[in-house]
Coordinates of C-alpha atoms in Angstrom, one line a residue:
M129 CA 31.1 66.7 184.6
M130 CA 33.8 69.3 185.4
N131 CA 32.8 69.6 189.1
N132 CA 34.7 66.4 189.9
K133 CA 37.7 67.0 187.7
K134 CA 40.8 68.9 188.7
V135 CA 42.6 71.1 186.2
A136 CA 46.3 72.1 186.1
L137 CA 47.2 75.3 184.3
I138 CA 50.9 75.2 183.5
N139 CA 53.3 77.9 182.3
H140 CA 57.1 78.3 182.7
N141 CA 56.7 81.3 185.0
L142 CA 54.2 83.9 186.2
G143 CA 56.3 87.0 185.6
P144 CA 55.6 90.0 183.3
G145 CA 54.5 88.8 179.9
G146 CA 51.5 88.2 177.7
V147 CA 51.1 84.5 178.3
S148 CA 51.6 84.8 182.1
K149 CA 48.9 87.5 182.2
Y150 CA 46.7 85.3 180.1
V151 CA 47.1 82.4 182.6
Y152 CA 46.4 84.9 185.4
D153 CA 43.2 86.0 183.8
L154 CA 42.1 82.4 183.1
A155 CA 42.7 81.5 186.7
R156 CA 40.6 84.3 188.0
K157 CA 37.7 83.3 185.7
Y158 CA 38.1 79.6 186.6
K159 CA 37.7 80.6 190.2
E160 CA 34.6 82.6 189.5
K161 CA 33.1 79.5 187.8
G162 CA 34.0 77.3 190.7
L163 CA 36.4 75.0 188.9
S164 CA 38.8 72.8 190.9
F165 CA 42.2 73.8 189.6
S166 CA 45.8 74.9 190.4
V167 CA 48.3 77.1 188.6
I168 CA 51.7 75.5 188.2
A169 CA 54.9 77.3 187.2
L170 CA 58.3 75.8 186.5
T171 CA 60.1 78.7 188.1
G172 CA 59.3 81.7 190.4
G173 CA 57.9 82.3 193.8
D174 CA 58.2 86.1 193.6
D175 CA 56.7 86.6 190.2
I176 CA 54.2 89.5 189.8
Y177 CA 51.2 87.4 188.7
G178 CA 52.0 84.5 191.0
K179 CA 51.8 86.9 194.0
E180 CA 48.6 88.3 192.8
L181 CA 47.0 84.9 192.4
L182 CA 48.1 83.9 195.9
K183 CA 46.5 87.1 197.3
Q184 CA 43.2 85.9 195.7
D185 CA 43.4 82.5 197.4
I186 CA 44.2 80.7 194.2
E187 CA 46.6 77.7 194.6
V188 CA 49.9 78.3 192.9
L189 CA 52.6 75.7 192.8
F190 CA 56.2 76.7 191.9
L191 CA 58.5 73.7 190.9
S192 CA 61.6 75.7 191.5
G193 CA 62.6 79.1 193.0
K194 CA 65.3 79.4 190.4
T195 CA 65.0 81.0 187.0
K196 CA 66.4 77.9 185.2
I197 CA 63.8 76.5 182.9
Y198 CA 65.9 73.8 181.2
D199 CA 66.3 71.2 184.0
I200 CA 65.5 67.5 183.5
R201 CA 64.5 67.3 187.1
Y202 CA 61.2 69.0 186.2
I203 CA 60.0 65.7 184.8
R204 CA 60.1 64.0 188.2
K205 CA 58.5 67.0 189.9
L206 CA 55.7 67.1 187.3
I207 CA 55.1 63.4 187.7
Q208 CA 54.7 63.8 191.5
I209 CA 52.3 66.7 191.2
L210 CA 50.3 65.9 188.1
K211 CA 49.2 62.5 189.4
N212 CA 46.6 64.5 191.4
Y213 CA 45.1 66.2 188.3
D214 CA 42.7 65.0 185.6
I215 CA 43.2 67.7 182.9
I216 CA 46.6 69.2 182.3
H217 CA 46.5 72.4 180.2
V218 CA 49.9 73.7 179.2
N219 CA 51.2 77.0 177.8
T220 CA 54.6 77.8 176.3
F221 CA 57.8 75.9 175.8
P222 CA 59.6 74.3 177.6
S223 CA 56.7 73.6 179.9
Q224 CA 55.1 71.8 177.0
F225 CA 58.2 69.5 176.6
W226 CA 58.6 68.7 180.3
T227 CA 54.9 67.9 180.6
A228 CA 55.1 65.7 177.5
C229 CA 57.9 63.8 179.1
A230 CA 56.0 63.4 182.3
S231 CA 53.0 62.1 180.4
I232 CA 54.8 58.9 179.5
F233 CA 54.5 57.9 183.2
L234 CA 51.0 59.3 183.8
A235 CA 48.3 57.5 181.8
N236 CA 44.6 58.3 181.8
K237 CA 45.2 62.1 181.9
L238 CA 44.0 64.6 179.4
Y239 CA 46.8 66.7 178.0
I240 CA 45.9 70.0 176.3
L241 CA 48.3 72.5 174.8
T242 CA 47.7 76.1 173.8
E243 CA 50.1 77.5 171.1
H244 CA 50.5 81.3 171.4
S245 CA 53.0 82.3 168.7
T246 CA 53.3 82.1 164.9
T247 CA 57.0 81.1 165.2
N248 CA 59.8 80.4 167.6
N249 CA 63.6 79.8 167.7
R250 CA 63.1 76.0 167.5
R251 CA 61.9 76.3 164.0
E252 CA 65.2 77.7 162.9
K253 CA 66.8 74.2 163.6
W254 CA 65.8 71.4 161.3
W255 CA 66.5 68.7 163.9
F256 CA 64.1 70.3 166.4
K257 CA 61.2 69.3 164.1
Y258 CA 61.6 65.7 165.2
I259 CA 61.5 66.7 168.9
D260 CA 58.5 68.9 168.3
K261 CA 56.6 66.2 166.4
W262 CA 57.1 63.8 169.3
M263 CA 56.1 66.4 171.8
Y264 CA 52.9 67.6 170.2
K265 CA 51.8 64.0 169.7
R266 CA 51.6 63.6 173.5
Y267 CA 48.7 66.0 173.6
S268 CA 45.0 65.2 173.1
K269 CA 44.1 68.6 171.7
I270 CA 46.3 71.4 170.3
I271 CA 44.7 74.9 170.5
S272 CA 46.1 77.8 168.5
V273 CA 45.2 81.3 169.4
S274 CA 44.8 82.4 165.8
N275 CA 44.4 81.0 162.3
E276 CA 48.0 82.1 161.4
V277 CA 49.4 80.4 164.5
N278 CA 47.5 77.2 163.5
K279 CA 48.7 77.3 159.9
N280 CA 52.3 77.9 160.8
L281 CA 52.3 75.2 163.4
Q282 CA 50.9 72.6 161.0
D283 CA 53.3 73.7 158.2
W284 CA 56.1 73.0 160.7
L285 CA 54.8 69.7 162.1
T286 CA 53.2 68.3 158.8
P287 CA 50.7 66.2 160.7
S288 CA 48.9 63.3 159.1
K289 CA 45.2 63.7 158.0
K290 CA 44.2 61.8 161.2
E291 CA 46.4 63.9 163.4
K292 CA 45.0 67.2 162.0
S293 CA 41.7 66.6 163.9
K294 CA 43.6 67.4 167.1
F295 CA 44.4 71.0 165.9
I296 CA 41.8 73.7 166.5
V297 CA 41.7 77.5 166.8
I298 CA 40.3 79.4 169.8
N299 CA 41.2 83.1 169.5
N300 CA 42.7 84.7 172.5
G301 CA 40.3 86.9 174.6
V302 CA 40.3 89.6 177.2
D303 CA 37.9 90.5 180.0
L304 CA 36.0 93.1 178.1
D305 CA 33.9 94.3 181.1
R306 CA 37.1 95.0 183.1
Y307 CA 38.8 97.0 180.3
S308 CA 35.7 99.1 179.7
K309 CA 36.1 100.3 183.3
V310 CA 39.9 101.1 183.3
V311 CA 40.6 104.6 184.7
R312 CA 43.3 106.9 183.4
I313 CA 46.3 107.9 185.5
K314 CA 47.1 111.6 185.4
R315 CA 49.9 112.1 183.0
Q316 CA 51.9 114.1 185.5
L317 CA 51.9 111.1 187.8
I318 CA 53.5 109.0 185.1
N319 CA 56.2 111.6 184.5
P320 CA 56.3 115.3 185.6
S321 CA 57.3 116.3 182.0
L322 CA 54.1 115.1 180.5
T323 CA 51.2 117.4 179.8
N324 CA 47.7 116.9 178.4
D325 CA 48.3 118.8 175.2
Q326 CA 51.0 116.4 174.1
V327 CA 50.4 113.4 171.9
L328 CA 51.4 110.5 174.1
I329 CA 52.2 107.2 172.3
C330 CA 52.9 104.0 174.2
M331 CA 54.1 100.5 173.6
L332 CA 53.5 97.8 176.2
A333 CA 55.8 94.8 175.5
R334 CA 58.8 93.0 177.0
F335 CA 62.2 94.3 175.8
A336 CA 63.4 91.7 173.4
P337 CA 64.6 91.8 169.7
P338 CA 61.3 90.3 168.3
K339 CA 59.3 93.2 169.8
D340 CA 61.4 95.7 167.9
Q341 CA 61.0 98.8 170.0
K342 CA 63.8 100.3 168.0
T343 CA 61.7 100.9 164.9
L344 CA 59.2 102.9 167.1
I345 CA 62.1 104.8 168.7
R346 CA 63.5 105.8 165.2
S347 CA 60.1 107.0 164.2
M348 CA 60.1 109.5 166.9
T349 CA 62.9 111.4 165.1
R350 CA 60.4 112.1 162.3
L351 CA 57.9 113.7 164.7
D352 CA 58.0 117.1 166.3
D353 CA 58.4 117.8 170.0
K354 CA 54.7 117.6 170.9
Y355 CA 54.9 113.8 170.4
K356 CA 56.1 111.8 173.5
L357 CA 56.7 108.0 173.7
L358 CA 56.2 105.8 176.7
L359 CA 57.9 102.4 176.5
L360 CA 56.7 100.0 179.2
G361 CA 57.9 96.5 179.7
S362 CA 60.1 94.0 181.5
G363 CA 63.5 93.0 180.4
D364 CA 66.9 94.6 179.5
Q365 CA 66.2 98.1 178.2
S366 CA 69.9 99.1 177.8
A367 CA 70.0 98.8 174.0
E368 CA 66.9 100.9 173.5
I369 CA 68.1 103.5 176.1
Q370 CA 71.4 103.7 174.2
L371 CA 69.6 104.2 170.9
V372 CA 67.5 107.1 172.4
K373 CA 70.7 108.7 173.5
D374 CA 72.4 108.2 170.1
L375 CA 69.4 109.8 168.4
N376 CA 69.4 112.7 170.9
I377 CA 65.7 112.3 171.7
E378 CA 66.0 111.7 175.5
D379 CA 63.4 114.4 176.1
K380 CA 60.8 112.6 174.0
V381 CA 61.1 109.0 175.3
I382 CA 60.2 107.7 178.8
F383 CA 61.1 104.2 180.0
L384 CA 59.2 102.3 182.6
D385 CA 59.4 98.8 184.0
Y386 CA 56.3 96.6 183.8
R387 CA 53.8 97.2 186.6
L388 CA 50.3 96.0 187.5
D389 CA 48.6 99.2 186.6
A390 CA 49.9 99.0 183.0
D391 CA 46.3 99.1 181.7
S392 CA 45.7 102.5 183.3
L393 CA 49.0 103.8 181.8
V394 CA 47.9 102.7 178.3
K395 CA 44.5 104.3 178.9
S396 CA 46.3 107.6 179.6
C397 CA 47.9 107.6 176.2
D398 CA 46.5 108.7 172.8
I399 CA 47.9 105.9 170.6
S400 CA 49.0 102.4 171.3
I401 CA 51.6 100.7 169.1
L402 CA 53.1 97.2 168.7
S403 CA 56.0 97.1 166.3
S404 CA 56.8 93.4 166.7
N405 CA 58.5 91.2 164.0
F406 CA 55.9 88.5 164.7
E407 CA 53.1 87.7 167.2
G408 CA 50.5 85.1 167.9
L409 CA 47.3 87.0 168.8
P410 CA 48.6 89.9 171.0
L411 CA 46.4 90.6 173.9
V412 CA 47.8 94.1 174.4
V413 CA 46.3 95.2 171.1
I414 CA 42.9 93.8 172.0
E415 CA 43.1 95.4 175.4
A416 CA 43.9 98.8 173.9
M417 CA 41.1 98.5 171.5
A418 CA 38.7 97.6 174.3
M419 CA 39.7 100.8 176.1
G420 CA 39.0 102.9 173.0
I421 CA 42.7 103.6 172.3
P422 CA 43.6 103.6 168.5
T423 CA 46.2 101.0 167.7
I424 CA 49.0 100.7 165.1
G425 CA 50.8 97.5 164.5
S426 CA 53.4 96.0 162.1
D427 CA 51.9 94.1 159.2
V428 CA 53.0 90.6 160.3
D429 CA 51.5 87.3 161.1
G430 CA 49.4 87.5 164.2
L431 CA 49.0 91.2 164.3
R432 CA 47.5 91.3 160.8
D433 CA 44.7 89.1 161.9
V434 CA 43.5 91.3 164.7
M435 CA 44.4 94.7 163.3
Q436 CA 42.9 94.7 159.9
D437 CA 39.4 95.3 161.1
G438 CA 40.2 97.7 163.9
G439 CA 43.5 99.4 163.6
L440 CA 46.3 100.6 161.3
L441 CA 49.1 98.5 159.9
F442 CA 52.6 99.6 158.7
E443 CA 55.4 97.7 157.0
C444 CA 57.5 95.9 159.6
G445 CA 60.6 97.9 160.4
N446 CA 59.6 100.9 158.3
D447 CA 59.9 103.8 160.8
E448 CA 58.9 106.4 158.2
E449 CA 55.6 104.7 157.4
L450 CA 55.0 104.3 161.2
A451 CA 55.6 108.0 161.8
N452 CA 53.1 108.9 159.0
K453 CA 50.5 106.6 160.5
I454 CA 51.0 108.2 163.9
K455 CA 50.5 111.7 162.3
M456 CA 47.4 110.5 160.5
L457 CA 45.7 109.7 163.8
A458 CA 47.1 112.7 165.7
E459 CA 46.2 115.4 163.1
D460 CA 42.7 114.2 162.1
K461 CA 40.2 114.1 165.0
L462 CA 37.5 112.5 162.8
F463 CA 39.8 109.8 161.6
Y464 CA 41.1 109.2 165.2
D465 CA 37.6 108.8 166.4
K466 CA 36.7 106.4 163.5
I467 CA 39.7 104.1 164.3
S468 CA 38.9 104.3 168.0
K469 CA 35.3 103.1 167.4
K470 CA 36.4 100.5 164.9
G471 CA 38.9 99.1 167.4
L472 CA 36.3 99.1 170.2
L473 CA 33.8 97.2 168.0
N474 CA 36.6 94.7 166.9
S475 CA 37.5 94.0 170.5
K476 CA 34.0 92.5 171.1
K477 CA 35.0 89.5 169.0
Y478 CA 37.7 88.6 171.6
S479 CA 35.8 87.9 174.8
L480 CA 37.6 85.9 177.5
D481 CA 34.3 84.5 178.6
N482 CA 33.8 82.9 175.2
V483 CA 37.3 81.5 175.3
I484 CA 36.6 79.9 178.6
D485 CA 33.3 78.4 177.5
S486 CA 35.2 76.9 174.6
Y487 CA 37.9 75.5 176.9
L488 CA 35.3 74.0 179.2
T489 CA 33.5 72.4 176.3
I490 CA 36.8 70.7 175.2
Y491 CA 37.5 69.6 178.8
E492 CA 34.1 67.9 179.0
L493 CA 34.2 66.3 175.6
L494 CA 37.6 64.8 176.1
N495 CA 36.5 63.5 179.5
K496 CA 33.8 61.3 178.0
P497 CA 34.7 57.6 178.4
R498 CA 34.3 56.9 174.7
E499 CA 36.9 59.6 174.0
L500 CA 39.3 58.3 176.5
K501 CA 39.2 54.8 175.0
K502 CA 40.5 56.0 171.6

């Protein structure tokens, strides 16, 4: 039974980002269900979600106050900490690798890994396949957040027929009840230049090349002045800011760092966009749908899965097609409402409560003595 088992939820940090927010949401739900657990981060101490969890009396352990995530000393620290836990549930690399190394010295533990992305930089290096094959073999169960994530991971690892039984799919989920109650922020409080008669577009994502905010920025040159863009996220914004200057559209684009009321900012917008080059199963899209905000996404692995039944897709990198899709929504109220309703209905398939029920079932099944002996 889970009431006498202790769970460790591990991520490399608890700063701004989709996986960190996912771990944060899981932790809050685990507390509601009365589980015995802790959240463990390789780095941090001042991270946005780490501070919020501590405020809610959820135990958070930081292995280092530094930002360095590639440090062999994490193995020793994990060995010392994880000996007090029964189930170790890991998200993201290199947390997955350091935990796999620690598992060599910690027998009789259950190691579970959640894979969040359809690809990563490691798969660009042939020799990394051998490291990854060893690492994933250290886990009792490998959970992918979408069918595409699972397919791509198995294509990379080429597991044996016996090993394939460890791979399962549990779609990401969001707290649907919470997102149904998100309240808008007055646009003028976001930025004094914004008015209610403008078409406000937003993209909530960290600033990094795979997210490709630049395609969305270029699409703004094809739209008239009533269209405004809000770019919200952590990371270095300098390249995107420079592009906005070069295109002379500074009066049409607003940059904001990530903040805890990001959901309310998205709710205040008319259209939500994610122009990524690849994704796993992006929570920001599901969250926007759950708030009734029509969404547009690039036609790539991960996004395609969640968007095809509740949003609009455009060719990755094609700013002209993206601008046309934006105008389709903004200029046709009936079509806008149709996509809004389809998205809201589609979001119901991605309930965080269902995800957690599936996780707990796995925890309990793997804890059975007959499973441990295998």
